[in-house]
Amino acid sequence: MKTLIALLATGSLAALATPAAAQVEEDSPFTGLRIQGNAGYDQIRAGSSVDDDLNEDNNDQSAEGFLYGATVGYDVDLGSVVIGPEAGISGSTADTDFEDGDFEGFGFGNVSAGRDLFLGARIGVKSSEDMMFYAKGGYTNAKLNVRSNDGTTEFDTDYDLDGYRVGGGLEYAFGNNLFTNIEYNYSNYSEAEVDFDGTLPSSDRFDVDTDRHQVTVGLGMRF
């Protein structure tokens, strides 16, 4: 997986650095700087090696909510493929809760989703002049906000998670400047640390296995 991500990123940078090496489609609706807003569904859950064994009634082990965010990227249409780097930031209303009196967590206690970052690349194949299927991959970092207080003070403590993201989608262009897409992303976080409030140092990094599933619809402009 890391090799695939590295190849995608390397290919994107090479395409941007040496556009003369290939026939770039200058009038393509899939070339140039783009920015878009995203909205959709977000689910964070225990991975294959993480289980809430302390609560036998915990059948859910997930947090679900509404995702909102923005993506920026730069694409180069090489005729047969479209390739380029991409970065994104999003937030989510996902949080742990109680269901029928039982706490439905996924290994991190009482938490809510914080900001979610992505840095990677995508590669696409055009099915027509205005439609493209694409795949993406890269690095992701996310925060989970620990919801704790002593009755009068709310403590600002976060989990900081690192992992990888892969996904894919379908993009449709309305001319050369406006586009929409629908996308699915899967993330796996394998390392984490606790960021404490104030001047306390962060904890040592520890292993986790946390999955994230996101389905989004985007609307954007290309410049």
mmCIF file of C-alpha atoms in Angstrom:
data_model
loop_
_atom_site.group_PDB
_atom_site.id
_atom_site.type_symbol
_atom_site.label_atom_id
_atom_site.label_comp_id
_atom_site.label_asym_id
_atom_site.label_seq_id
_atom_site.Cartn_x
_atom_site.Cartn_y
_atom_site.Cartn_z
ATOM 1 C CA MET A 1 0.000 0.000 0.000
ATOM 2 C CA LYS A 2 2.787 2.442 0.879
ATOM 3 C CA THR A 3 4.437 1.619 -2.457
ATOM 4 C CA LEU A 4 1.218 2.413 -4.340
ATOM 5 C CA ILE A 5 0.865 5.748 -2.565
ATOM 6 C CA ALA A 6 4.484 6.635 -3.283
ATOM 7 C CA LEU A 7 4.076 5.785 -6.964
ATOM 8 C CA LEU A 8 0.955 7.941 -7.238
ATOM 9 C CA ALA A 9 2.628 10.897 -5.567
ATOM 10 C CA THR A 10 5.814 10.522 -7.615
ATOM 11 C CA GLY A 11 3.863 10.260 -10.845
ATOM 12 C CA SER A 12 1.887 13.384 -10.019
ATOM 13 C CA LEU A 13 4.981 15.444 -9.306
ATOM 14 C CA ALA A 14 6.692 14.190 -12.446
ATOM 15 C CA ALA A 15 3.694 15.137 -14.571
ATOM 16 C CA LEU A 16 3.662 18.634 -13.128
ATOM 17 C CA ALA A 17 7.410 19.122 -13.441
ATOM 18 C CA THR A 18 7.740 17.904 -17.043
ATOM 19 C CA PRO A 19 4.474 18.594 -18.909
ATOM 20 C CA ALA A 20 6.344 18.635 -22.228
ATOM 21 C CA ALA A 21 7.098 14.939 -21.844
ATOM 22 C CA ALA A 22 3.506 14.068 -22.691
ATOM 23 C CA GLN A 23 0.699 15.495 -24.783
ATOM 24 C CA VAL A 24 -1.224 17.645 -22.315
ATOM 25 C CA GLU A 25 -4.880 18.298 -23.145
ATOM 26 C CA GLU A 26 -4.977 22.083 -22.675
ATOM 27 C CA ASP A 27 -8.737 22.482 -23.271
ATOM 28 C CA SER A 28 -9.747 19.529 -21.096
ATOM 29 C CA PRO A 29 -12.248 20.122 -18.259
ATOM 30 C CA PHE A 30 -9.955 17.925 -16.119
ATOM 31 C CA THR A 31 -6.834 20.121 -16.216
ATOM 32 C CA GLY A 32 -5.738 22.828 -13.777
ATOM 33 C CA LEU A 33 -6.220 23.980 -10.206
ATOM 34 C CA ARG A 34 -9.469 22.908 -8.586
ATOM 35 C CA ILE A 35 -11.192 23.554 -5.268
ATOM 36 C CA GLN A 36 -14.384 21.994 -3.994
ATOM 37 C CA GLY A 37 -16.693 21.698 -1.015
ATOM 38 C CA ASN A 38 -17.685 18.253 0.285
ATOM 39 C CA ALA A 39 -20.547 16.860 2.337
ATOM 40 C CA GLY A 40 -21.601 13.343 3.204
ATOM 41 C CA TYR A 41 -21.546 10.383 5.587
ATOM 42 C CA ASP A 42 -18.752 9.568 8.054
ATOM 43 C CA GLN A 43 -18.267 6.403 10.124
ATOM 44 C CA ILE A 44 -15.351 5.656 12.480
ATOM 45 C CA ARG A 45 -15.187 2.157 13.929
ATOM 46 C CA ALA A 46 -13.003 -0.488 15.533
ATOM 47 C CA GLY A 47 -10.721 -2.292 13.099
ATOM 48 C CA SER A 48 -10.114 -6.003 12.783
ATOM 49 C CA SER A 49 -7.785 -6.268 15.795
ATOM 50 C CA VAL A 50 -9.589 -3.901 18.161
ATOM 51 C CA ASP A 51 -12.619 -4.948 20.183
ATOM 52 C CA ASP A 52 -14.483 -3.513 23.172
ATOM 53 C CA ASP A 53 -14.279 -6.680 25.264
ATOM 54 C CA LEU A 54 -15.251 -4.855 28.465
ATOM 55 C CA ASN A 55 -18.806 -4.370 27.235
ATOM 56 C CA GLU A 56 -20.488 -7.528 25.995
ATOM 57 C CA ASP A 57 -23.534 -5.553 24.864
ATOM 58 C CA ASN A 58 -21.514 -3.259 22.589
ATOM 59 C CA ASN A 59 -22.560 -4.486 19.157
ATOM 60 C CA ASP A 60 -22.057 -1.221 17.303
ATOM 61 C CA GLN A 61 -18.458 -0.143 18.079
ATOM 62 C CA SER A 62 -18.713 2.892 15.818
ATOM 63 C CA ALA A 63 -19.369 6.622 15.658
ATOM 64 C CA GLU A 64 -21.395 7.999 12.768
ATOM 65 C CA GLY A 65 -22.208 11.495 11.609
ATOM 66 C CA PHE A 66 -22.321 14.178 8.943
ATOM 67 C CA LEU A 67 -19.060 15.078 7.153
ATOM 68 C CA TYR A 68 -18.251 18.562 5.788
ATOM 69 C CA GLY A 69 -15.029 19.901 4.324
ATOM 70 C CA ALA A 70 -12.986 21.162 1.394
ATOM 71 C CA THR A 71 -10.498 19.735 -1.117
ATOM 72 C CA VAL A 72 -7.870 21.418 -3.284
ATOM 73 C CA GLY A 73 -5.930 19.751 -6.086
ATOM 74 C CA TYR A 74 -4.148 20.226 -9.379
ATOM 75 C CA ASP A 75 -4.804 17.910 -12.332
ATOM 76 C CA VAL A 76 -2.940 17.328 -15.576
ATOM 77 C CA ASP A 77 -4.832 15.659 -18.429
ATOM 78 C CA LEU A 78 -2.347 13.502 -20.345
ATOM 79 C CA GLY A 79 -4.914 12.254 -22.830
ATOM 80 C CA SER A 80 -5.359 8.682 -21.649
ATOM 81 C CA VAL A 81 -5.087 9.467 -17.920
ATOM 82 C CA VAL A 82 -5.518 12.407 -15.561
ATOM 83 C CA ILE A 83 -3.116 12.664 -12.616
ATOM 84 C CA GLY A 84 -2.307 15.158 -9.886
ATOM 85 C CA PRO A 85 -1.754 15.900 -6.188
ATOM 86 C CA GLU A 86 -4.596 16.532 -3.754
ATOM 87 C CA ALA A 87 -5.074 17.800 -0.180
ATOM 88 C CA GLY A 88 -8.177 18.041 1.949
ATOM 89 C CA ILE A 89 -9.543 18.989 5.341
ATOM 90 C CA SER A 90 -12.865 18.034 6.864
ATOM 91 C CA GLY A 91 -14.861 17.960 10.065
ATOM 92 C CA SER A 92 -17.560 15.596 11.258
ATOM 93 C CA THR A 93 -20.425 15.372 13.725
ATOM 94 C CA ALA A 94 -19.587 11.708 14.462
ATOM 95 C CA ASP A 95 -19.372 10.850 18.170
ATOM 96 C CA THR A 96 -19.847 7.977 20.566
ATOM 97 C CA ASP A 97 -23.202 7.670 22.266
ATOM 98 C CA PHE A 98 -25.466 5.430 24.304
ATOM 99 C CA GLU A 99 -27.925 3.036 22.706
ATOM 100 C CA ASP A 100 -30.633 1.484 24.864
ATOM 101 C CA GLY A 101 -28.605 2.427 27.930
ATOM 102 C CA ASP A 102 -25.369 0.836 26.686
ATOM 103 C CA PHE A 103 -22.286 2.824 25.684
ATOM 104 C CA GLU A 104 -21.401 2.276 22.016
ATOM 105 C CA GLY A 105 -17.673 3.010 21.780
ATOM 106 C CA PHE A 106 -14.840 1.754 19.613
ATOM 107 C CA GLY A 107 -11.808 1.617 21.899
ATOM 108 C CA PHE A 108 -11.142 5.331 22.633
ATOM 109 C CA GLY A 109 -13.743 6.081 25.301
ATOM 110 C CA ASN A 110 -16.206 8.969 25.063
ATOM 111 C CA VAL A 111 -14.983 10.908 21.996
ATOM 112 C CA SER A 112 -16.175 13.065 19.117
ATOM 113 C CA ALA A 113 -14.557 13.437 15.699
ATOM 114 C CA GLY A 114 -12.134 16.333 15.270
ATOM 115 C CA ARG A 115 -10.496 17.663 12.132
ATOM 116 C CA ASP A 116 -9.433 15.204 9.426
ATOM 117 C CA LEU A 117 -6.489 15.902 7.068
ATOM 118 C CA PHE A 118 -5.484 14.204 3.803
ATOM 119 C CA LEU A 119 -2.435 14.612 1.566
ATOM 120 C CA GLY A 120 -1.944 12.408 -1.473
ATOM 121 C CA ALA A 121 -2.666 12.051 -5.169
ATOM 122 C CA ARG A 122 -5.287 10.722 -7.545
ATOM 123 C CA ILE A 123 -5.270 9.181 -11.000
ATOM 124 C CA GLY A 124 -8.249 9.117 -13.331
ATOM 125 C CA VAL A 125 -9.436 7.582 -16.584
ATOM 126 C CA LYS A 126 -11.917 9.481 -18.745
ATOM 127 C CA SER A 127 -15.002 7.585 -19.883
ATOM 128 C CA SER A 128 -16.117 10.534 -22.025
ATOM 129 C CA GLU A 129 -15.139 14.144 -22.641
ATOM 130 C CA ASP A 130 -16.900 15.275 -19.464
ATOM 131 C CA MET A 131 -16.822 12.207 -17.183
ATOM 132 C CA MET A 132 -13.940 10.542 -15.335
ATOM 133 C CA PHE A 133 -13.485 7.593 -12.981
ATOM 134 C CA TYR A 134 -10.609 8.009 -10.530
ATOM 135 C CA ALA A 135 -8.703 6.381 -7.670
ATOM 136 C CA LYS A 136 -6.779 8.149 -4.908
ATOM 137 C CA GLY A 137 -4.407 7.352 -2.078
ATOM 138 C CA GLY A 138 -2.194 9.015 0.491
ATOM 139 C CA TYR A 139 -1.537 9.951 4.110
ATOM 140 C CA THR A 140 -4.229 10.911 6.588
ATOM 141 C CA ASN A 141 -4.133 12.408 10.069
ATOM 142 C CA ALA A 142 -7.203 12.744 12.255
ATOM 143 C CA LYS A 143 -8.091 13.863 15.753
ATOM 144 C CA LEU A 144 -10.615 12.482 18.203
ATOM 145 C CA ASN A 145 -11.706 14.909 20.917
ATOM 146 C CA VAL A 146 -11.984 13.315 24.358
ATOM 147 C CA ARG A 147 -15.204 14.532 25.989
ATOM 148 C CA SER A 148 -14.329 14.748 29.695
ATOM 149 C CA ASN A 149 -14.987 17.201 32.539
ATOM 150 C CA ASP A 150 -14.998 17.311 36.331
ATOM 151 C CA GLY A 151 -18.435 18.914 36.574
ATOM 152 C CA THR A 152 -17.201 22.491 36.169
ATOM 153 C CA THR A 153 -14.246 22.338 33.748
ATOM 154 C CA GLU A 154 -14.080 20.661 30.347
ATOM 155 C CA PHE A 155 -10.635 19.211 29.618
ATOM 156 C CA ASP A 156 -9.041 19.658 26.180
ATOM 157 C CA THR A 157 -7.488 16.267 25.428
ATOM 158 C CA ASP A 158 -7.235 14.675 21.972
ATOM 159 C CA TYR A 159 -6.168 11.476 20.309
ATOM 160 C CA ASP A 160 -3.926 12.193 17.299
ATOM 161 C CA LEU A 161 -4.151 9.357 14.726
ATOM 162 C CA ASP A 162 -1.942 8.617 11.696
ATOM 163 C CA GLY A 163 -2.679 6.267 8.817
ATOM 164 C CA TYR A 164 -3.380 5.851 5.110
ATOM 165 C CA ARG A 165 -6.400 6.529 2.911
ATOM 166 C CA VAL A 166 -7.503 4.951 -0.372
ATOM 167 C CA GLY A 167 -10.623 5.693 -2.330
ATOM 168 C CA GLY A 168 -12.256 6.330 -5.641
ATOM 169 C CA GLY A 169 -15.058 8.132 -7.329
ATOM 170 C CA LEU A 170 -16.805 9.504 -10.378
ATOM 171 C CA GLU A 171 -16.435 13.108 -11.529
ATOM 172 C CA TYR A 172 -18.626 14.959 -14.019
ATOM 173 C CA ALA A 173 -17.659 18.317 -15.560
ATOM 174 C CA PHE A 174 -20.172 21.042 -16.446
ATOM 175 C CA GLY A 175 -17.942 22.763 -18.985
ATOM 176 C CA ASN A 176 -14.376 23.723 -18.092
ATOM 177 C CA ASN A 177 -15.008 25.476 -14.762
ATOM 178 C CA LEU A 178 -17.690 23.669 -12.769
ATOM 179 C CA PHE A 179 -17.773 20.018 -11.707
ATOM 180 C CA THR A 180 -19.356 17.604 -9.268
ATOM 181 C CA ASN A 181 -18.252 14.220 -7.973
ATOM 182 C CA ILE A 182 -19.271 11.359 -5.728
ATOM 183 C CA GLU A 183 -16.568 9.552 -3.798
ATOM 184 C CA TYR A 184 -15.927 6.725 -1.326
ATOM 185 C CA ASN A 185 -12.880 6.717 0.972
ATOM 186 C CA TYR A 186 -11.495 4.088 3.333
ATOM 187 C CA SER A 187 -8.932 5.070 5.980
ATOM 188 C CA ASN A 188 -7.003 2.936 8.445
ATOM 189 C CA TYR A 189 -5.236 4.509 11.411
ATOM 190 C CA SER A 190 -2.416 2.369 12.812
ATOM 191 C CA GLU A 191 -0.631 4.766 15.213
ATOM 192 C CA ALA A 192 -1.846 7.285 17.771
ATOM 193 C CA GLU A 193 -0.774 9.515 20.615
ATOM 194 C CA VAL A 194 -2.602 11.466 23.291
ATOM 195 C CA ASP A 195 -2.302 15.275 23.087
ATOM 196 C CA PHE A 196 -2.842 16.675 26.574
ATOM 197 C CA ASP A 197 -4.129 20.115 27.491
ATOM 198 C CA GLY A 198 -1.735 22.948 28.372
ATOM 199 C CA THR A 199 2.000 22.392 28.678
ATOM 200 C CA LEU A 200 1.886 18.654 29.284
ATOM 201 C CA PRO A 201 3.851 16.697 26.640
ATOM 202 C CA SER A 202 2.110 14.295 24.281
ATOM 203 C CA SER A 203 2.136 10.616 25.154
ATOM 204 C CA ASP A 204 4.375 8.062 23.484
ATOM 205 C CA ARG A 205 2.963 6.728 20.235
ATOM 206 C CA PHE A 206 1.040 3.466 20.461
ATOM 207 C CA ASP A 207 -0.531 1.022 18.007
ATOM 208 C CA VAL A 208 -4.215 1.205 17.102
ATOM 209 C CA ASP A 209 -6.398 -0.362 14.424
ATOM 210 C CA THR A 210 -9.200 2.056 13.600
ATOM 211 C CA ASP A 211 -11.191 2.097 10.363
ATOM 212 C CA ARG A 212 -12.992 5.007 8.741
ATOM 213 C CA HIS A 213 -15.570 4.920 5.943
ATOM 214 C CA GLN A 214 -16.697 8.084 4.164
ATOM 215 C CA VAL A 215 -19.112 8.692 1.298
ATOM 216 C CA THR A 216 -19.173 12.262 0.001
ATOM 217 C CA VAL A 217 -20.656 14.433 -2.723
ATOM 218 C CA GLY A 218 -18.575 17.377 -3.916
ATOM 219 C CA LEU A 219 -19.213 20.526 -5.899
ATOM 220 C CA GLY A 220 -16.279 22.562 -7.129
ATOM 221 C CA MET A 221 -14.664 25.004 -9.509
ATOM 222 C CA ARG A 222 -11.610 24.673 -11.716
ATOM 223 C CA PHE A 223 -9.337 27.632 -12.507
#
